Amino acid sequence: MMDLAAIRAATAGLSTGRVFLDSAGSSLPPRVVTDTVIAHLRREAEVGGYRAANERLDDLAAVKTSIATLIGATPDTIALSDSATRSWTDFAYSVPLRPGDRILISGADYASNAIAALQRAAHTGAVVEHIPSDATGRIDTEAFAAMLDERVRLVSLQHAPTNGGLVNPVAEVTRLAHAVGALVLLDACQSIGQLPIDVGALGVDALSATGRKWLRGPRGTGFLYVRAELARTMEPARLDLHSAQWVGPDEYRLAEDASRFEFWECDVAARLGLGAAVDYLLTLGPDQAYAAVAERARYLRVTLPELPGLTVRDLGTEHSGIVSFTVDGHDPVRLRDGLAEREVTVTVSHASSTLLDMTARGVAAVVRASPHYFVAPDELDRFVAALGELVGRG
């Protein structure tokens, strides 16, 4: 069992008494993360950034080892970045495309991914097509299989969307895509840190993730996993003197692993903080953490519909820690702001973030609550009570 009291004591943000339900946005870091970041910034102020970084080379390398341990990979397949979006685009823009090639995106795909796919298609003559969803909201694997041919070059797959508790069938979609030679890029932005991820079992070619959400790391951090063969052979769209070496007047040599997707300049303190966050989760016990997140979300899905006019909007048959809902006659933004006045932090997910899904469902916005394992059970009841005050209990 997790020691909830110790976890909460190690989380400075909980000392305010607020109920924090926005780990799907930017979570509260444990104290070891902020201490790590601040300590390195102070060291940079003492000796300069170069020397401070050189003193931590082994620790920086260990960040990749920790991430690899968490997702069942090897360190050479991990590239560190400043965000999930950076990681996603670094891979997607490096996939060779020709006129007539096809990019498939899921109904739950995030706006940044869809925009990047549309831009690449416009510049290369490729086309972007939408994968249908089934009656539960997940990717319709039968319809997906019928779409596939040798022109499909890239499949963008959202593991868990930003606007609700859906979880997509990653392994099955990947198996089907690989049968026609397509690459699968998994957006794990909302799943890393709250759902089990084993890249070997999932079979994906690449995975993008952020540090600031369920991993409880600093903002401005993320990583890209690239399957080992691709990490050794794929040429990124952009290079510098870290991702490649200038070996002759007209010649450069790519790095031999996933570091070819990294640039030299980075926020060293933030990356060390990311490593501290992953290590904290590994020490805590990922399976226990995942189970605690699922339990809290499940409690809200059962309890919230007791309020008048409230509809839980989560789709799928397997759920993440995100709980989305609407209340008849109440604007989601006003609900968010009213809860903030009552010391409860949630957020709103608008249709512009997941245009295909929200448009198909005719939903303009949802309130999003995302309780992490550090949320105490009584805080969930405080949230429901505060929401009840806003909407009336009938």
Short mmCIF file of N, CA and C in Angstrom, two decimals, residues 92 94-105 117-130 147-155 180-183:
data_model
loop_
_atom_site.label_atom_id
_atom_site.label_comp_id
_atom_site.label_asym_id
_atom_site.label_seq_id
_atom_site.Cartn_x
_atom_site.Cartn_y
_atom_site.Cartn_z
N ALA A 92 7.36 12.89 -36.57
CA ALA A 92 6.43 12.96 -37.70
C ALA A 92 7.01 13.69 -38.90
N SER A 94 9.97 13.72 -39.75
CA SER A 94 11.11 12.98 -40.29
C SER A 94 10.69 11.76 -41.10
N VAL A 95 9.41 11.45 -41.12
CA VAL A 95 8.92 10.34 -41.92
C VAL A 95 8.86 10.77 -43.38
N PRO A 96 9.58 10.10 -44.28
CA PRO A 96 9.56 10.50 -45.70
C PRO A 96 8.17 10.37 -46.30
N LEU A 97 7.71 11.41 -46.99
CA LEU A 97 6.39 11.40 -47.61
C LEU A 97 6.47 11.86 -49.05
N ARG A 98 5.64 11.25 -49.88
CA ARG A 98 5.55 11.63 -51.29
C ARG A 98 4.09 11.91 -51.65
N PRO A 99 3.85 12.54 -52.79
CA PRO A 99 2.47 12.77 -53.22
C PRO A 99 1.68 11.46 -53.25
N GLY A 100 0.50 11.48 -52.67
CA GLY A 100 -0.35 10.30 -52.64
C GLY A 100 -0.19 9.45 -51.40
N ASP A 101 0.88 9.67 -50.62
CA ASP A 101 1.01 8.95 -49.36
C ASP A 101 -0.09 9.37 -48.41
N ARG A 102 -0.41 8.48 -47.46
CA ARG A 102 -1.53 8.73 -46.57
C ARG A 102 -1.07 8.79 -45.11
N ILE A 103 -1.59 9.77 -44.38
CA ILE A 103 -1.41 9.89 -42.94
C ILE A 103 -2.79 9.67 -42.31
N LEU A 104 -2.88 8.73 -41.40
CA LEU A 104 -4.14 8.45 -40.73
C LEU A 104 -4.10 8.98 -39.30
N ILE A 105 -5.11 9.73 -38.92
CA ILE A 105 -5.19 10.25 -37.56
C ILE A 105 -6.49 9.75 -36.92
N ALA A 117 0.16 17.27 -38.96
CA ALA A 117 -0.09 16.32 -40.04
C ALA A 117 -0.63 17.03 -41.28
N LEU A 118 -1.53 17.97 -41.08
CA LEU A 118 -2.09 18.72 -42.21
C LEU A 118 -1.02 19.56 -42.90
N GLN A 119 -0.12 20.16 -42.13
CA GLN A 119 0.95 20.95 -42.74
C GLN A 119 1.88 20.07 -43.55
N ARG A 120 2.26 18.93 -42.99
CA ARG A 120 3.14 18.02 -43.74
C ARG A 120 2.48 17.55 -45.02
N ALA A 121 1.19 17.25 -44.95
CA ALA A 121 0.48 16.81 -46.13
C ALA A 121 0.46 17.92 -47.19
N ALA A 122 0.23 19.14 -46.75
CA ALA A 122 0.18 20.26 -47.69
C ALA A 122 1.52 20.48 -48.37
N HIS A 123 2.61 20.24 -47.66
CA HIS A 123 3.95 20.49 -48.21
C HIS A 123 4.49 19.33 -49.03
N THR A 124 3.92 18.13 -48.87
CA THR A 124 4.48 16.95 -49.54
C THR A 124 3.55 16.33 -50.57
N GLY A 125 2.30 16.74 -50.59
CA GLY A 125 1.33 16.11 -51.48
C GLY A 125 0.69 14.88 -50.89
N ALA A 126 0.98 14.59 -49.63
CA ALA A 126 0.31 13.50 -48.94
C ALA A 126 -1.11 13.94 -48.55
N VAL A 127 -1.90 13.01 -48.04
CA VAL A 127 -3.26 13.32 -47.62
C VAL A 127 -3.45 12.84 -46.18
N VAL A 128 -4.30 13.57 -45.45
CA VAL A 128 -4.65 13.19 -44.08
C VAL A 128 -6.06 12.64 -44.08
N GLU A 129 -6.23 11.44 -43.50
CA GLU A 129 -7.55 10.82 -43.42
C GLU A 129 -7.86 10.46 -41.97
N HIS A 130 -9.15 10.38 -41.67
CA HIS A 130 -9.61 10.18 -40.29
C HIS A 130 -10.03 8.74 -40.07
N MET A 147 -9.27 0.40 -44.20
CA MET A 147 -8.66 1.60 -44.76
C MET A 147 -7.23 1.36 -45.25
N LEU A 148 -6.59 0.36 -44.73
CA LEU A 148 -5.14 0.22 -44.90
C LEU A 148 -4.75 -0.26 -46.29
N ASP A 149 -3.70 0.33 -46.81
CA ASP A 149 -3.02 -0.16 -48.01
C ASP A 149 -1.57 0.30 -47.94
N GLU A 150 -0.81 -0.01 -48.98
CA GLU A 150 0.63 0.28 -48.95
C GLU A 150 0.94 1.77 -49.02
N ARG A 151 -0.04 2.62 -49.27
CA ARG A 151 0.19 4.06 -49.31
C ARG A 151 0.16 4.71 -47.92
N VAL A 152 -0.32 3.96 -46.92
CA VAL A 152 -0.36 4.50 -45.56
C VAL A 152 1.07 4.50 -45.01
N ARG A 153 1.57 5.68 -44.74
CA ARG A 153 2.94 5.82 -44.26
C ARG A 153 3.03 6.04 -42.76
N LEU A 154 2.04 6.74 -42.21
CA LEU A 154 2.10 7.09 -40.80
C LEU A 154 0.70 7.02 -40.20
N VAL A 155 0.60 6.37 -39.05
CA VAL A 155 -0.64 6.32 -38.28
C VAL A 155 -0.39 7.06 -36.96
N VAL A 180 0.88 -3.48 -43.33
CA VAL A 180 1.02 -2.81 -44.63
C VAL A 180 2.27 -1.92 -44.64
N GLY A 181 3.12 -2.06 -43.64
CA GLY A 181 4.38 -1.31 -43.61
C GLY A 181 4.28 0.10 -43.08
N ALA A 182 3.16 0.46 -42.45
CA ALA A 182 3.00 1.81 -41.91
C ALA A 182 3.71 1.95 -40.57
N LEU A 183 4.13 3.17 -40.26
CA LEU A 183 4.72 3.48 -38.96
C LEU A 183 3.63 3.99 -38.02
#
